[in-house]
mmCIF file of C-alpha atoms in Angstrom:
data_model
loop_
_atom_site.group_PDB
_atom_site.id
_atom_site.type_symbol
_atom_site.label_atom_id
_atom_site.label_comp_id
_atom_site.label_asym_id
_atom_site.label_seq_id
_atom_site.Cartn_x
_atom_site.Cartn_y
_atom_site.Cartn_z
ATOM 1 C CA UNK A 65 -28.963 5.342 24.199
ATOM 2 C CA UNK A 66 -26.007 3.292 25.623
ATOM 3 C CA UNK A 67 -22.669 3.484 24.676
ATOM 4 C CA UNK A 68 -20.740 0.637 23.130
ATOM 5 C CA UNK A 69 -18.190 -0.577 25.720
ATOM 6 C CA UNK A 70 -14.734 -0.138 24.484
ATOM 7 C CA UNK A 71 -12.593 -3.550 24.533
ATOM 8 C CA UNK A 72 -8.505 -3.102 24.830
ATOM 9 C CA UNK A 73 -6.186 -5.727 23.079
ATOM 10 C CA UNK A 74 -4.419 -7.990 25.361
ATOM 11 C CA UNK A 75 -1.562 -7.966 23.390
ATOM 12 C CA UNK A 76 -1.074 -4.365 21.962
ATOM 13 C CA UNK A 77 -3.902 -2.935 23.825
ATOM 14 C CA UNK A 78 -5.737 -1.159 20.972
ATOM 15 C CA UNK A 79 -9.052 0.177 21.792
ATOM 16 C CA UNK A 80 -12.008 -1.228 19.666
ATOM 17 C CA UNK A 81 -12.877 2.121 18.828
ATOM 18 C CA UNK A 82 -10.641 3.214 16.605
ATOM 19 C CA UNK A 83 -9.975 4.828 13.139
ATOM 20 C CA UNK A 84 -9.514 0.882 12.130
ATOM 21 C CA UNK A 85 -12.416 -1.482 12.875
ATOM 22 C CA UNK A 86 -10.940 -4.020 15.149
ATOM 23 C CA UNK A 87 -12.191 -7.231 15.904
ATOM 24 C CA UNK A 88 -11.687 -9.693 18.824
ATOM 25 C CA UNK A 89 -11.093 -13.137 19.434
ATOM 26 C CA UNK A 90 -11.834 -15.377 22.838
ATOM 27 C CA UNK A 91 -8.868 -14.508 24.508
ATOM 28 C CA UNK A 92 -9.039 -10.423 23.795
ATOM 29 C CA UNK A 93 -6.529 -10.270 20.706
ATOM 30 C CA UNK A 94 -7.539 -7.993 18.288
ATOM 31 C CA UNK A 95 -7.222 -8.561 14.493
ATOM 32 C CA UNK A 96 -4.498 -6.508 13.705
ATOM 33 C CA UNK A 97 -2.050 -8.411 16.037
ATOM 34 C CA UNK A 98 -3.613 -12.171 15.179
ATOM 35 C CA UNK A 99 -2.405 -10.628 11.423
ATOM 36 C CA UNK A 100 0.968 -10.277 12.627
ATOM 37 C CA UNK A 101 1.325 -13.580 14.713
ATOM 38 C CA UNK A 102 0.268 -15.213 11.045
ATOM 39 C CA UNK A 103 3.076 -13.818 9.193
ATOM 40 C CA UNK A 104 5.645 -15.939 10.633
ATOM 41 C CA UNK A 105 3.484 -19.148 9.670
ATOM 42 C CA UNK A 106 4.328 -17.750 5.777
ATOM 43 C CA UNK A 107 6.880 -19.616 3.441
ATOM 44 C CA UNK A 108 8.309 -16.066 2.562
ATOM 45 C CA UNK A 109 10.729 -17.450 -0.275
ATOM 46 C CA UNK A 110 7.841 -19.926 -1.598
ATOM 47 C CA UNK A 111 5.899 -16.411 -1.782
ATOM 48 C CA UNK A 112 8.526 -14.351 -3.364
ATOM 49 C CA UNK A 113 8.980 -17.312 -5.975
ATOM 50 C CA UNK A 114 5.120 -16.667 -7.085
ATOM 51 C CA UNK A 115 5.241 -13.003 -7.094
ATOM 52 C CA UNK A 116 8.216 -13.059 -9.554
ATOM 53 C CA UNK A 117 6.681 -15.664 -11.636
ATOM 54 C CA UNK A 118 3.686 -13.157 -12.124
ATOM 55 C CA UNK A 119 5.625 -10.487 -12.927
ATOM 56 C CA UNK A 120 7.730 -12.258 -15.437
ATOM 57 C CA UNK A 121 4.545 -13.600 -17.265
ATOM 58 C CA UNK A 122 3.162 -9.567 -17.768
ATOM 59 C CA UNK A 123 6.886 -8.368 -18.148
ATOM 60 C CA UNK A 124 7.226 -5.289 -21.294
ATOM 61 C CA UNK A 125 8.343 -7.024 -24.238
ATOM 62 C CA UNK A 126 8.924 -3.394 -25.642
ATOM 63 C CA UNK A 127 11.058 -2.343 -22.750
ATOM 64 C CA UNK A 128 8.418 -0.142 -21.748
ATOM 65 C CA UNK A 129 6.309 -0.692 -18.348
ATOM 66 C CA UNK A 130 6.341 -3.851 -16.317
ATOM 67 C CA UNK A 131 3.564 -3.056 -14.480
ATOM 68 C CA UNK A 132 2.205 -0.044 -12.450
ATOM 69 C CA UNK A 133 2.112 0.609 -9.303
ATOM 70 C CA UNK A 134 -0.697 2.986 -7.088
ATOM 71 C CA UNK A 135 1.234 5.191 -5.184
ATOM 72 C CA UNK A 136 0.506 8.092 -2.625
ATOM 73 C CA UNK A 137 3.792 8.625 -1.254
ATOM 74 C CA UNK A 138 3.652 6.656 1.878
ATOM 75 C CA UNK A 139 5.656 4.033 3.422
ATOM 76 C CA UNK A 140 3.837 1.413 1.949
ATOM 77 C CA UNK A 141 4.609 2.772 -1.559
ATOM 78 C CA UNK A 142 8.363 3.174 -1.078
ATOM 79 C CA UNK A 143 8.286 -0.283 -0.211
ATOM 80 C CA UNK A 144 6.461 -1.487 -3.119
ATOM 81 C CA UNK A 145 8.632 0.512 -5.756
ATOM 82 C CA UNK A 146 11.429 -0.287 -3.801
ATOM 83 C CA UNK A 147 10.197 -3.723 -4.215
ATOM 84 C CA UNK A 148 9.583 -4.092 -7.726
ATOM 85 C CA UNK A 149 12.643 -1.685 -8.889
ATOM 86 C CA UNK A 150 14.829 -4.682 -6.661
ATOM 87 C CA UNK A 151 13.694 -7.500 -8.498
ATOM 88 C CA UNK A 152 14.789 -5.849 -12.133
ATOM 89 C CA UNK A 153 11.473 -4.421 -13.277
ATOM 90 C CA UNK A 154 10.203 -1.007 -14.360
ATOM 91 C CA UNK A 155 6.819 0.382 -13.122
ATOM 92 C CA UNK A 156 4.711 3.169 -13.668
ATOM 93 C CA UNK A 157 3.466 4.992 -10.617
ATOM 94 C CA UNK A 158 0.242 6.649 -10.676
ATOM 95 C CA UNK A 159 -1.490 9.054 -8.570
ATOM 96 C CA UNK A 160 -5.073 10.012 -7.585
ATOM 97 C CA UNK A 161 -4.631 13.272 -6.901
ATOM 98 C CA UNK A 162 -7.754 15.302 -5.197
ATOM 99 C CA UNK A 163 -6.273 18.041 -4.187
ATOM 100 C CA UNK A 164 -5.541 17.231 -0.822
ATOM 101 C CA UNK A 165 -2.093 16.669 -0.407
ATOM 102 C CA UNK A 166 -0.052 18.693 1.486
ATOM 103 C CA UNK A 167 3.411 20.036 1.070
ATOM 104 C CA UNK A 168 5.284 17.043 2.365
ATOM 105 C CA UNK A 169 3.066 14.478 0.852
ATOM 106 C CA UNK A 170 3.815 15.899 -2.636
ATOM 107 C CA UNK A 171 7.292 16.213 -1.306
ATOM 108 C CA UNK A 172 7.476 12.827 -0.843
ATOM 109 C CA UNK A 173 5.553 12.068 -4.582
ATOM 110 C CA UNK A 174 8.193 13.721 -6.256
ATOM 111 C CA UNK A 175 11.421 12.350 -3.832
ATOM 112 C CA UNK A 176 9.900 8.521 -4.841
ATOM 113 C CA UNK A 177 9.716 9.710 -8.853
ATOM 114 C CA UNK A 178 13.486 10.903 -8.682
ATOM 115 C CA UNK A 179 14.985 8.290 -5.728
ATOM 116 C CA UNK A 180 13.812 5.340 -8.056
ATOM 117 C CA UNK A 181 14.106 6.995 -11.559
ATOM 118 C CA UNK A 182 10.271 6.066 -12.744
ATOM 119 C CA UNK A 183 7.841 7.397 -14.811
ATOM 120 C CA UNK A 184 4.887 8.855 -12.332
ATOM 121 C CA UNK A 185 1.420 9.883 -13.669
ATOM 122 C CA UNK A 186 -0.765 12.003 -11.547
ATOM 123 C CA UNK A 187 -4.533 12.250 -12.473
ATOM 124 C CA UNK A 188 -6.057 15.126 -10.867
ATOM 125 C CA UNK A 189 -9.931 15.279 -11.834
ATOM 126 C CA UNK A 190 -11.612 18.428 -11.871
ATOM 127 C CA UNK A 191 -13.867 19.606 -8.723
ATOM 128 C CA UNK A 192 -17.453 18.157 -10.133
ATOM 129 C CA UNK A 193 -15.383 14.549 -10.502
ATOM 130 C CA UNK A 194 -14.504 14.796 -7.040
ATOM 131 C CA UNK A 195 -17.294 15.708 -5.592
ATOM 132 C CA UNK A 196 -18.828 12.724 -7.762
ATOM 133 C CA UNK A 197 -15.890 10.089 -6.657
ATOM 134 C CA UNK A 198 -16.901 11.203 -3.055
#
């Protein structure tokens, strides 16, 4: 059996065979970076004017949770609580939790719970759900 040929991005030169699926255009640009050329084409204001206008429509008339937020301690959550605490609101984190975190992931978990003063629920299933989920 032949081996698929590995392609390199032009422009960032990411193999195609990588833990992300990549995909190509004509001139050897792989997805990720055609991604990135498209976000300066974005009316960023325009979008941040429709993201609080959702917010504000499910926003806690009880002064409880404005909405909740998937977290698993990574950059990309920071960001998003940072986010959302920014703009005024008050989220719930929640986390799947199966087992497989190690020290500094939970680390970070509990570092987002205190830096941004939230309410974080961790659901932790037991073994037979797990092995079910996966």
């Amino acid at each position: 059996m032949k081996k698929p040929e590995i392609h390199y991005c032009k422009s960032c030169t990411n193999p195609s065979s990588s833990a992300v699926p990549l995909e190509f255009d004509d001139n050897g640009i792989c997805s990720g970076c055609q991604t990135n050329n498209e976000k300066s084409e974005i009316n960023w204001e325009k979008r941040k004017t429709m993201f609080k206008r959702l917010l504000e429509e499910y926003k806690s008339v009880d002064g409880t949770y404005d909405c909740i937020i998937p977290v698993s301690g990574g950059k990309d959550s920071y960001y998003q609580v940072h986010l959302i605490k920014e703009l005024g609101y008050n989220p719930l984190l929640v986390t799947y939790h199966a087992n497989n975190y190690t020290k500094t992931g939970m680390e970070n978990l509990i570092n987002m719970r205190e830096v941004f003063n939230v309410d974080h629920i961790f659901f932790t299933p037991g073994i037979d759900v797990i092995k079910r989920m996966n």
